[in-house]
Each structure stands twice: as C-alpha cells, then as structure tokens.
Amino acid sequence: MKHLALHLSLGAALAAGIAVPAAAQTFEGPYVGAQAGWSQNKLGPVDTDLGTARIGDKRDSATAGIFVGYNIQPAAGVVLSAEGAVNFGFDDGLARSQKDASAAINPEYGFDLGLRAGYLVTGKTLVYARGGYENVRTAVRILDLEGPRRGKDNLDGWSVGGGVERAVTDRVSARVEYRYSDLGGGGTKWDRHQVLAGIAWHF
C-alpha cells in the first residue's frame, strides 16, 4: 500500500511538473485572435486635410477587431510580444453645429502596431503592459465660411495600456485589456479610452 501511495504521489508530482511548462508554452510563438469591447472618443478641435473640425464632445460606442502577434520568452516567466491589429467602431461618429459652422468626424476603422512586456505570475496567467503606434481612418465633413467640404483623413497617435491574459488550453487564451490612445498632435485634441476582451489561438 505504501508503494502504491508513493507511486501515485510521484505520478502526480510528475504530471504537475509537466503541466506548468506546457501551459507556459502557450505564450511562446505566433498567435491570432479577435477582440471586442467599449470605446470612448473625446474630441476637441481636430486638424484635418479639409480644415479644422471643431467638435468639443465625447461618445461611447462598441468596437471590435482582429489581431495577430508573436510571443517570445527571453527569460523564465518573462514574455515579450509584437502585435498588430485592425479595429472597427460602431455608431461612433461625432458632430457639432454652430451658428455659422458645422463639423462631423466619423472614425471608420483603425490599426495599431505595438509591443507588450509581461510576466507569468502563474504558469497560465500573464500580466502585461503595452504601448505602440495608432492610426485611425476618418470621414470628415466641414461647413464654414469657405463652404461645404467632405473627405477622408488619417490621424496618427500612440497608445499605452495593460491587461491580463489567461491560458484556457495549451492553444487558446483569453484576455482583458485597458488602453488609452492619444490621437492628437499639433492643434488636434483626440483622446480615446478602451476596455477590450479578446480570445487568441496560439500555434
């Protein structure tokens, strides 16, 4: 009986020893995923190719997109990632009408390129910070003393944030992330806050 208990204990210890590295391997190599969540755009004056759109308002909306990335583990427990994504907003346009002018900004889609740096607090749970480049494609409409104008413009910016990612299986992980983006510069004021939930498939 003692031998049986010893064998079972050794077997359990061996299984546990194998399980942690296997889970940790989830966060190494390429991955693709999808994400969705809440987004808030807060706009002041926005300098565009058509002129300055003076909005002075904010709006909450839904957002969704896809992402692709690559994880490496340069040291035990440390995960570094390069990631790119394309995101779409839903019902997120902003407009303002004044006595002698009006303007509207409608963010159509955006993409970002970023880096993540994280630490495996357990074999299955990654806590990370992130930052990178953001670009948003917008539809612009302006009416002022120069007359009505419509067109498209791209606005560049940067983002910072962080989140938690958990391995559900050796191939699948789920994550929750907060992100702040500054799409301003020059005379433009555009702040964006997002809370995103995502799921990823690891190769």
JSON list of C-alpha atoms in Angstrom, two decimals:
[
{"chain": "A", "resi": 1, "resn": "MET", "atom": "CA", "xyz": [0.00, 0.00, 0.00]},
{"chain": "A", "resi": 2, "resn": "LYS", "atom": "CA", "xyz": [2.89, 2.31, 0.83]},
{"chain": "A", "resi": 3, "resn": "HIS", "atom": "CA", "xyz": [4.44, 1.57, -2.55]},
{"chain": "A", "resi": 4, "resn": "LEU", "atom": "CA", "xyz": [1.15, 2.36, -4.32]},
{"chain": "A", "resi": 5, "resn": "ALA", "atom": "CA", "xyz": [0.83, 5.67, -2.47]},
{"chain": "A", "resi": 6, "resn": "LEU", "atom": "CA", "xyz": [4.43, 6.53, -3.31]},
{"chain": "A", "resi": 7, "resn": "HIS", "atom": "CA", "xyz": [3.91, 5.74, -6.99]},
{"chain": "A", "resi": 8, "resn": "LEU", "atom": "CA", "xyz": [0.71, 7.83, -7.09]},
{"chain": "A", "resi": 9, "resn": "SER", "atom": "CA", "xyz": [2.48, 10.75, -5.38]},
{"chain": "A", "resi": 10, "resn": "LEU", "atom": "CA", "xyz": [5.39, 10.58, -7.81]},
{"chain": "A", "resi": 11, "resn": "GLY", "atom": "CA", "xyz": [2.98, 10.37, -10.74]},
{"chain": "A", "resi": 12, "resn": "ALA", "atom": "CA", "xyz": [1.02, 13.44, -9.54]},
{"chain": "A", "resi": 13, "resn": "ALA", "atom": "CA", "xyz": [4.23, 15.40, -8.98]},
{"chain": "A", "resi": 14, "resn": "LEU", "atom": "CA", "xyz": [5.49, 14.48, -12.44]},
{"chain": "A", "resi": 15, "resn": "ALA", "atom": "CA", "xyz": [2.17, 15.48, -14.04]},
{"chain": "A", "resi": 16, "resn": "ALA", "atom": "CA", "xyz": [2.22, 18.82, -12.21]},
{"chain": "A", "resi": 17, "resn": "GLY", "atom": "CA", "xyz": [5.81, 19.41, -13.27]},
{"chain": "A", "resi": 18, "resn": "ILE", "atom": "CA", "xyz": [4.88, 18.79, -16.89]},
{"chain": "A", "resi": 19, "resn": "ALA", "atom": "CA", "xyz": [1.65, 20.84, -16.81]},
{"chain": "A", "resi": 20, "resn": "VAL", "atom": "CA", "xyz": [3.20, 24.15, -15.77]},
{"chain": "A", "resi": 21, "resn": "PRO", "atom": "CA", "xyz": [5.81, 24.30, -18.58]},
{"chain": "A", "resi": 22, "resn": "ALA", "atom": "CA", "xyz": [3.19, 23.15, -21.10]},
{"chain": "A", "resi": 23, "resn": "ALA", "atom": "CA", "xyz": [0.87, 25.98, -20.05]},
{"chain": "A", "resi": 24, "resn": "ALA", "atom": "CA", "xyz": [3.75, 28.44, -20.15]},
{"chain": "A", "resi": 25, "resn": "GLN", "atom": "CA", "xyz": [4.46, 27.38, -23.76]},
{"chain": "A", "resi": 26, "resn": "THR", "atom": "CA", "xyz": [1.07, 28.86, -24.69]},
{"chain": "A", "resi": 27, "resn": "PHE", "atom": "CA", "xyz": [2.78, 32.25, -24.53]},
{"chain": "A", "resi": 28, "resn": "GLU", "atom": "CA", "xyz": [5.56, 31.43, -26.96]},
{"chain": "A", "resi": 29, "resn": "GLY", "atom": "CA", "xyz": [5.27, 31.67, -30.75]},
{"chain": "A", "resi": 30, "resn": "PRO", "atom": "CA", "xyz": [2.69, 33.13, -33.16]},
{"chain": "A", "resi": 31, "resn": "TYR", "atom": "CA", "xyz": [-0.97, 33.76, -32.41]},
{"chain": "A", "resi": 32, "resn": "VAL", "atom": "CA", "xyz": [-4.13, 35.27, -33.94]},
{"chain": "A", "resi": 33, "resn": "GLY", "atom": "CA", "xyz": [-7.27, 36.45, -32.23]},
{"chain": "A", "resi": 34, "resn": "ALA", "atom": "CA", "xyz": [-10.40, 38.57, -32.09]},
{"chain": "A", "resi": 35, "resn": "GLN", "atom": "CA", "xyz": [-11.42, 41.27, -29.62]},
{"chain": "A", "resi": 36, "resn": "ALA", "atom": "CA", "xyz": [-14.40, 43.46, -28.80]},
{"chain": "A", "resi": 37, "resn": "GLY", "atom": "CA", "xyz": [-15.41, 45.94, -26.15]},
{"chain": "A", "resi": 38, "resn": "TRP", "atom": "CA", "xyz": [-16.15, 49.51, -25.10]},
{"chain": "A", "resi": 39, "resn": "SER", "atom": "CA", "xyz": [-14.59, 52.61, -26.62]},
{"chain": "A", "resi": 40, "resn": "GLN", "atom": "CA", "xyz": [-14.90, 56.30, -25.74]},
{"chain": "A", "resi": 41, "resn": "ASN", "atom": "CA", "xyz": [-13.69, 59.00, -28.11]},
{"chain": "A", "resi": 42, "resn": "LYS", "atom": "CA", "xyz": [-13.30, 62.53, -26.74]},
{"chain": "A", "resi": 43, "resn": "LEU", "atom": "CA", "xyz": [-12.65, 65.17, -29.40]},
{"chain": "A", "resi": 44, "resn": "GLY", "atom": "CA", "xyz": [-11.79, 68.85, -29.24]},
{"chain": "A", "resi": 45, "resn": "PRO", "atom": "CA", "xyz": [-10.63, 70.66, -32.38]},
{"chain": "A", "resi": 46, "resn": "VAL", "atom": "CA", "xyz": [-9.36, 68.17, -34.98]},
{"chain": "A", "resi": 47, "resn": "ASP", "atom": "CA", "xyz": [-6.98, 69.36, -37.69]},
{"chain": "A", "resi": 48, "resn": "THR", "atom": "CA", "xyz": [-7.71, 67.55, -40.96]},
{"chain": "A", "resi": 49, "resn": "ASP", "atom": "CA", "xyz": [-6.73, 67.91, -44.61]},
{"chain": "A", "resi": 50, "resn": "LEU", "atom": "CA", "xyz": [-10.04, 69.76, -45.14]},
{"chain": "A", "resi": 51, "resn": "GLY", "atom": "CA", "xyz": [-9.54, 72.21, -42.29]},
{"chain": "A", "resi": 52, "resn": "THR", "atom": "CA", "xyz": [-10.25, 72.23, -38.57]},
{"chain": "A", "resi": 53, "resn": "ALA", "atom": "CA", "xyz": [-13.30, 70.30, -37.39]},
{"chain": "A", "resi": 54, "resn": "ARG", "atom": "CA", "xyz": [-14.37, 71.82, -34.06]},
{"chain": "A", "resi": 55, "resn": "ILE", "atom": "CA", "xyz": [-16.23, 69.08, -32.19]},
{"chain": "A", "resi": 56, "resn": "GLY", "atom": "CA", "xyz": [-15.86, 69.53, -28.42]},
{"chain": "A", "resi": 57, "resn": "ASP", "atom": "CA", "xyz": [-17.77, 66.37, -27.47]},
{"chain": "A", "resi": 58, "resn": "LYS", "atom": "CA", "xyz": [-17.32, 62.72, -26.49]},
{"chain": "A", "resi": 59, "resn": "ARG", "atom": "CA", "xyz": [-19.12, 59.50, -27.32]},
{"chain": "A", "resi": 60, "resn": "ASP", "atom": "CA", "xyz": [-19.25, 55.93, -26.03]},
{"chain": "A", "resi": 61, "resn": "SER", "atom": "CA", "xyz": [-19.53, 53.12, -28.55]},
{"chain": "A", "resi": 62, "resn": "ALA", "atom": "CA", "xyz": [-18.72, 49.49, -29.27]},
{"chain": "A", "resi": 63, "resn": "THR", "atom": "CA", "xyz": [-15.58, 48.34, -31.05]},
{"chain": "A", "resi": 64, "resn": "ALA", "atom": "CA", "xyz": [-14.36, 45.02, -32.46]},
{"chain": "A", "resi": 65, "resn": "GLY", "atom": "CA", "xyz": [-11.41, 43.77, -34.46]},
{"chain": "A", "resi": 66, "resn": "ILE", "atom": "CA", "xyz": [-8.79, 41.13, -35.12]},
{"chain": "A", "resi": 67, "resn": "PHE", "atom": "CA", "xyz": [-5.14, 40.93, -34.06]},
{"chain": "A", "resi": 68, "resn": "VAL", "atom": "CA", "xyz": [-2.02, 38.92, -34.85]},
{"chain": "A", "resi": 69, "resn": "GLY", "atom": "CA", "xyz": [1.20, 38.69, -32.89]},
{"chain": "A", "resi": 70, "resn": "TYR", "atom": "CA", "xyz": [4.27, 36.77, -31.81]},
{"chain": "A", "resi": 71, "resn": "ASN", "atom": "CA", "xyz": [5.43, 35.93, -28.26]},
{"chain": "A", "resi": 72, "resn": "ILE", "atom": "CA", "xyz": [8.95, 35.17, -27.10]},
{"chain": "A", "resi": 73, "resn": "GLN", "atom": "CA", "xyz": [10.26, 34.27, -23.63]},
{"chain": "A", "resi": 74, "resn": "PRO", "atom": "CA", "xyz": [13.79, 35.67, -23.24]},
{"chain": "A", "resi": 75, "resn": "ALA", "atom": "CA", "xyz": [13.91, 34.67, -19.56]},
{"chain": "A", "resi": 76, "resn": "ALA", "atom": "CA", "xyz": [11.94, 32.48, -17.19]},
{"chain": "A", "resi": 77, "resn": "GLY", "atom": "CA", "xyz": [8.48, 33.98, -16.69]},
{"chain": "A", "resi": 78, "resn": "VAL", "atom": "CA", "xyz": [9.13, 36.97, -18.99]},
{"chain": "A", "resi": 79, "resn": "VAL", "atom": "CA", "xyz": [7.04, 37.34, -22.16]},
{"chain": "A", "resi": 80, "resn": "LEU", "atom": "CA", "xyz": [7.70, 39.91, -24.90]},
{"chain": "A", "resi": 81, "resn": "SER", "atom": "CA", "xyz": [5.29, 40.35, -27.81]},
{"chain": "A", "resi": 82, "resn": "ALA", "atom": "CA", "xyz": [4.97, 42.23, -31.08]},
{"chain": "A", "resi": 83, "resn": "GLU", "atom": "CA", "xyz": [1.35, 42.70, -32.13]},
{"chain": "A", "resi": 84, "resn": "GLY", "atom": "CA", "xyz": [-0.72, 44.34, -34.86]},
{"chain": "A", "resi": 85, "resn": "ALA", "atom": "CA", "xyz": [-4.49, 44.80, -35.05]},
{"chain": "A", "resi": 86, "resn": "VAL", "atom": "CA", "xyz": [-7.31, 46.19, -37.17]},
{"chain": "A", "resi": 87, "resn": "ASN", "atom": "CA", "xyz": [-10.35, 47.57, -35.31]},
{"chain": "A", "resi": 88, "resn": "PHE", "atom": "CA", "xyz": [-13.75, 48.90, -36.31]},
{"chain": "A", "resi": 89, "resn": "GLY", "atom": "CA", "xyz": [-16.06, 51.23, -34.37]},
{"chain": "A", "resi": 90, "resn": "PHE", "atom": "CA", "xyz": [-19.84, 51.06, -34.36]},
{"chain": "A", "resi": 91, "resn": "ASP", "atom": "CA", "xyz": [-22.02, 54.17, -34.17]},
{"chain": "A", "resi": 92, "resn": "ASP", "atom": "CA", "xyz": [-19.09, 56.28, -33.01]},
{"chain": "A", "resi": 93, "resn": "GLY", "atom": "CA", "xyz": [-19.40, 59.41, -35.16]},
{"chain": "A", "resi": 94, "resn": "LEU", "atom": "CA", "xyz": [-19.37, 62.87, -33.53]},
{"chain": "A", "resi": 95, "resn": "ALA", "atom": "CA", "xyz": [-20.80, 66.13, -34.87]},
{"chain": "A", "resi": 96, "resn": "ARG", "atom": "CA", "xyz": [-21.32, 69.71, -33.78]},
{"chain": "A", "resi": 97, "resn": "SER", "atom": "CA", "xyz": [-23.39, 72.52, -35.28]},
{"chain": "A", "resi": 98, "resn": "GLN", "atom": "CA", "xyz": [-22.88, 76.21, -34.52]},
{"chain": "A", "resi": 99, "resn": "LYS", "atom": "CA", "xyz": [-24.45, 79.36, -35.82]},
{"chain": "A", "resi": 100, "resn": "ASP", "atom": "CA", "xyz": [-22.19, 79.75, -38.83]},
{"chain": "A", "resi": 101, "resn": "ALA", "atom": "CA", "xyz": [-20.37, 76.39, -38.99]},
{"chain": "A", "resi": 102, "resn": "SER", "atom": "CA", "xyz": [-20.74, 72.67, -38.51]},
{"chain": "A", "resi": 103, "resn": "ALA", "atom": "CA", "xyz": [-18.38, 69.71, -38.45]},
{"chain": "A", "resi": 104, "resn": "ALA", "atom": "CA", "xyz": [-18.55, 65.92, -38.19]},
{"chain": "A", "resi": 105, "resn": "ILE", "atom": "CA", "xyz": [-15.93, 63.23, -37.60]},
{"chain": "A", "resi": 106, "resn": "ASN", "atom": "CA", "xyz": [-16.72, 59.57, -38.19]},
{"chain": "A", "resi": 107, "resn": "PRO", "atom": "CA", "xyz": [-13.93, 57.10, -37.28]},
{"chain": "A", "resi": 108, "resn": "GLU", "atom": "CA", "xyz": [-14.29, 54.31, -39.84]},
{"chain": "A", "resi": 109, "resn": "TYR", "atom": "CA", "xyz": [-11.52, 51.93, -38.83]},
{"chain": "A", "resi": 110, "resn": "GLY", "atom": "CA", "xyz": [-8.06, 51.95, -37.32]},
{"chain": "A", "resi": 111, "resn": "PHE", "atom": "CA", "xyz": [-4.97, 49.86, -36.99]},
{"chain": "A", "resi": 112, "resn": "ASP", "atom": "CA", "xyz": [-2.23, 49.67, -34.40]},
{"chain": "A", "resi": 113, "resn": "LEU", "atom": "CA", "xyz": [1.26, 48.25, -34.07]},
{"chain": "A", "resi": 114, "resn": "GLY", "atom": "CA", "xyz": [2.54, 47.67, -30.56]},
{"chain": "A", "resi": 115, "resn": "LEU", "atom": "CA", "xyz": [4.82, 45.87, -28.14]},
{"chain": "A", "resi": 116, "resn": "ARG", "atom": "CA", "xyz": [3.86, 44.02, -24.98]},
{"chain": "A", "resi": 117, "resn": "ALA", "atom": "CA", "xyz": [6.05, 43.19, -21.98]},
{"chain": "A", "resi": 118, "resn": "GLY", "atom": "CA", "xyz": [4.63, 40.81, -19.40]},
{"chain": "A", "resi": 119, "resn": "TYR", "atom": "CA", "xyz": [5.31, 38.37, -16.62]},
{"chain": "A", "resi": 120, "resn": "LEU", "atom": "CA", "xyz": [3.79, 34.94, -15.96]},
{"chain": "A", "resi": 121, "resn": "VAL", "atom": "CA", "xyz": [2.52, 35.26, -12.39]},
{"chain": "A", "resi": 122, "resn": "THR", "atom": "CA", "xyz": [1.45, 31.60, -12.72]},
{"chain": "A", "resi": 123, "resn": "GLY", "atom": "CA", "xyz": [2.09, 29.07, -15.46]},
{"chain": "A", "resi": 124, "resn": "LYS", "atom": "CA", "xyz": [-1.21, 30.08, -17.07]},
{"chain": "A", "resi": 125, "resn": "THR", "atom": "CA", "xyz": [-1.63, 33.79, -16.22]},
{"chain": "A", "resi": 126, "resn": "LEU", "atom": "CA", "xyz": [0.23, 36.63, -17.95]},
{"chain": "A", "resi": 127, "resn": "VAL", "atom": "CA", "xyz": [0.12, 40.21, -16.64]},
{"chain": "A", "resi": 128, "resn": "TYR", "atom": "CA", "xyz": [1.41, 42.72, -19.19]},
{"chain": "A", "resi": 129, "resn": "ALA", "atom": "CA", "xyz": [1.90, 46.35, -20.16]},
{"chain": "A", "resi": 130, "resn": "ARG", "atom": "CA", "xyz": [1.72, 47.54, -23.75]},
{"chain": "A", "resi": 131, "resn": "GLY", "atom": "CA", "xyz": [2.36, 50.57, -25.93]},
{"chain": "A", "resi": 132, "resn": "GLY", "atom": "CA", "xyz": [2.61, 51.46, -29.59]},
{"chain": "A", "resi": 133, "resn": "TYR", "atom": "CA", "xyz": [1.51, 53.34, -32.69]},
{"chain": "A", "resi": 134, "resn": "GLU", "atom": "CA", "xyz": [-2.13, 54.05, -33.62]},
{"chain": "A", "resi": 135, "resn": "ASN", "atom": "CA", "xyz": [-3.71, 55.19, -36.89]},
{"chain": "A", "resi": 136, "resn": "VAL", "atom": "CA", "xyz": [-7.39, 56.00, -37.46]},
{"chain": "A", "resi": 137, "resn": "ARG", "atom": "CA", "xyz": [-9.10, 56.45, -40.83]},
{"chain": "A", "resi": 138, "resn": "THR", "atom": "CA", "xyz": [-11.91, 59.02, -40.57]},
{"chain": "A", "resi": 139, "resn": "ALA", "atom": "CA", "xyz": [-14.66, 60.50, -42.69]},
{"chain": "A", "resi": 140, "resn": "VAL", "atom": "CA", "xyz": [-14.72, 64.29, -42.31]},
{"chain": "A", "resi": 141, "resn": "ARG", "atom": "CA", "xyz": [-17.46, 66.82, -43.05]},
{"chain": "A", "resi": 142, "resn": "ILE", "atom": "CA", "xyz": [-16.96, 70.57, -42.53]},
{"chain": "A", "resi": 143, "resn": "LEU", "atom": "CA", "xyz": [-19.22, 73.53, -43.33]},
{"chain": "A", "resi": 144, "resn": "ASP", "atom": "CA", "xyz": [-17.91, 77.04, -42.66]},
{"chain": "A", "resi": 145, "resn": "LEU", "atom": "CA", "xyz": [-17.33, 80.35, -44.45]},
{"chain": "A", "resi": 146, "resn": "GLU", "atom": "CA", "xyz": [-15.19, 78.54, -47.03]},
{"chain": "A", "resi": 147, "resn": "GLY", "atom": "CA", "xyz": [-18.16, 76.36, -47.99]},
{"chain": "A", "resi": 148, "resn": "PRO", "atom": "CA", "xyz": [-19.06, 72.67, -47.51]},
{"chain": "A", "resi": 149, "resn": "ARG", "atom": "CA", "xyz": [-16.31, 70.05, -47.72]},
{"chain": "A", "resi": 150, "resn": "ARG", "atom": "CA", "xyz": [-16.27, 66.27, -47.40]},
{"chain": "A", "resi": 151, "resn": "GLY", "atom": "CA", "xyz": [-13.38, 63.83, -47.48]},
{"chain": "A", "resi": 152, "resn": "LYS", "atom": "CA", "xyz": [-11.20, 61.28, -45.69]},
{"chain": "A", "resi": 153, "resn": "ASP", "atom": "CA", "xyz": [-8.19, 61.71, -43.47]},
{"chain": "A", "resi": 154, "resn": "ASN", "atom": "CA", "xyz": [-5.77, 59.60, -41.43]},
{"chain": "A", "resi": 155, "resn": "LEU", "atom": "CA", "xyz": [-4.81, 60.59, -37.90]},
{"chain": "A", "resi": 156, "resn": "ASP", "atom": "CA", "xyz": [-1.72, 59.20, -36.17]},
{"chain": "A", "resi": 157, "resn": "GLY", "atom": "CA", "xyz": [-1.07, 58.77, -32.48]},
{"chain": "A", "resi": 158, "resn": "TRP", "atom": "CA", "xyz": [0.17, 56.49, -29.74]},
{"chain": "A", "resi": 159, "resn": "SER", "atom": "CA", "xyz": [-1.34, 54.26, -27.09]},
{"chain": "A", "resi": 160, "resn": "VAL", "atom": "CA", "xyz": [-0.44, 52.76, -23.70]},
{"chain": "A", "resi": 161, "resn": "GLY", "atom": "CA", "xyz": [-2.22, 50.22, -21.56]},
{"chain": "A", "resi": 162, "resn": "GLY", "atom": "CA", "xyz": [-2.11, 46.85, -19.92]},
{"chain": "A", "resi": 163, "resn": "GLY", "atom": "CA", "xyz": [-4.03, 43.71, -19.22]},
{"chain": "A", "resi": 164, "resn": "VAL", "atom": "CA", "xyz": [-4.25, 40.12, -18.05]},
{"chain": "A", "resi": 165, "resn": "GLU", "atom": "CA", "xyz": [-4.18, 37.07, -20.32]},
{"chain": "A", "resi": 166, "resn": "ARG", "atom": "CA", "xyz": [-5.01, 33.54, -19.18]},
{"chain": "A", "resi": 167, "resn": "ALA", "atom": "CA", "xyz": [-4.30, 30.25, -20.94]},
{"chain": "A", "resi": 168, "resn": "VAL", "atom": "CA", "xyz": [-7.59, 28.34, -21.24]},
{"chain": "A", "resi": 169, "resn": "THR", "atom": "CA", "xyz": [-5.92, 25.42, -23.03]},
{"chain": "A", "resi": 170, "resn": "ASP", "atom": "CA", "xyz": [-2.42, 24.93, -24.47]},
{"chain": "A", "resi": 171, "resn": "ARG", "atom": "CA", "xyz": [-3.66, 26.58, -27.69]},
{"chain": "A", "resi": 172, "resn": "VAL", "atom": "CA", "xyz": [-6.32, 29.06, -26.53]},
{"chain": "A", "resi": 173, "resn": "SER", "atom": "CA", "xyz": [-6.04, 32.10, -24.26]},
{"chain": "A", "resi": 174, "resn": "ALA", "atom": "CA", "xyz": [-8.47, 34.80, -23.14]},
{"chain": "A", "resi": 175, "resn": "ARG", "atom": "CA", "xyz": [-7.56, 38.34, -22.12]},
{"chain": "A", "resi": 176, "resn": "VAL", "atom": "CA", "xyz": [-8.95, 41.62, -20.81]},
{"chain": "A", "resi": 177, "resn": "GLU", "atom": "CA", "xyz": [-7.15, 44.88, -21.58]},
{"chain": "A", "resi": 178, "resn": "TYR", "atom": "CA", "xyz": [-7.40, 48.62, -20.93]},
{"chain": "A", "resi": 179, "resn": "ARG", "atom": "CA", "xyz": [-5.93, 51.02, -23.47]},
{"chain": "A", "resi": 180, "resn": "TYR", "atom": "CA", "xyz": [-5.52, 54.81, -23.62]},
{"chain": "A", "resi": 181, "resn": "SER", "atom": "CA", "xyz": [-4.80, 56.40, -27.01]},
{"chain": "A", "resi": 182, "resn": "ASP", "atom": "CA", "xyz": [-3.74, 59.95, -27.86]},
{"chain": "A", "resi": 183, "resn": "LEU", "atom": "CA", "xyz": [-4.57, 60.73, -31.49]},
{"chain": "A", "resi": 184, "resn": "GLY", "atom": "CA", "xyz": [-3.73, 64.40, -31.16]},
{"chain": "A", "resi": 185, "resn": "GLY", "atom": "CA", "xyz": [-0.75, 66.43, -32.23]},
{"chain": "A", "resi": 186, "resn": "GLY", "atom": "CA", "xyz": [-0.45, 69.98, -33.45]},
{"chain": "A", "resi": 187, "resn": "GLY", "atom": "CA", "xyz": [-3.84, 71.59, -32.97]},
{"chain": "A", "resi": 188, "resn": "THR", "atom": "CA", "xyz": [-5.72, 68.29, -32.62]},
{"chain": "A", "resi": 189, "resn": "LYS", "atom": "CA", "xyz": [-7.26, 67.07, -29.37]},
{"chain": "A", "resi": 190, "resn": "TRP", "atom": "CA", "xyz": [-8.44, 63.44, -29.51]},
{"chain": "A", "resi": 191, "resn": "ASP", "atom": "CA", "xyz": [-8.34, 61.11, -26.50]},
{"chain": "A", "resi": 192, "resn": "ARG", "atom": "CA", "xyz": [-9.64, 57.55, -26.56]},
{"chain": "A", "resi": 193, "resn": "HIS", "atom": "CA", "xyz": [-10.26, 55.06, -23.75]},
{"chain": "A", "resi": 194, "resn": "GLN", "atom": "CA", "xyz": [-10.99, 51.40, -24.42]},
{"chain": "A", "resi": 195, "resn": "VAL", "atom": "CA", "xyz": [-11.72, 48.24, -22.46]},
{"chain": "A", "resi": 196, "resn": "LEU", "atom": "CA", "xyz": [-11.30, 45.17, -24.68]},
{"chain": "A", "resi": 197, "resn": "ALA", "atom": "CA", "xyz": [-11.90, 41.45, -24.17]},
{"chain": "A", "resi": 198, "resn": "GLY", "atom": "CA", "xyz": [-10.20, 39.06, -26.56]},
{"chain": "A", "resi": 199, "resn": "ILE", "atom": "CA", "xyz": [-9.56, 35.43, -27.35]},
{"chain": "A", "resi": 200, "resn": "ALA", "atom": "CA", "xyz": [-6.46, 34.13, -29.14]},
{"chain": "A", "resi": 201, "resn": "TRP", "atom": "CA", "xyz": [-5.36, 30.92, -30.87]},
{"chain": "A", "resi": 202, "resn": "HIS", "atom": "CA", "xyz": [-1.69, 30.03, -30.41]},
{"chain": "A", "resi": 203, "resn": "PHE", "atom": "CA", "xyz": [0.25, 27.99, -32.99]}
]
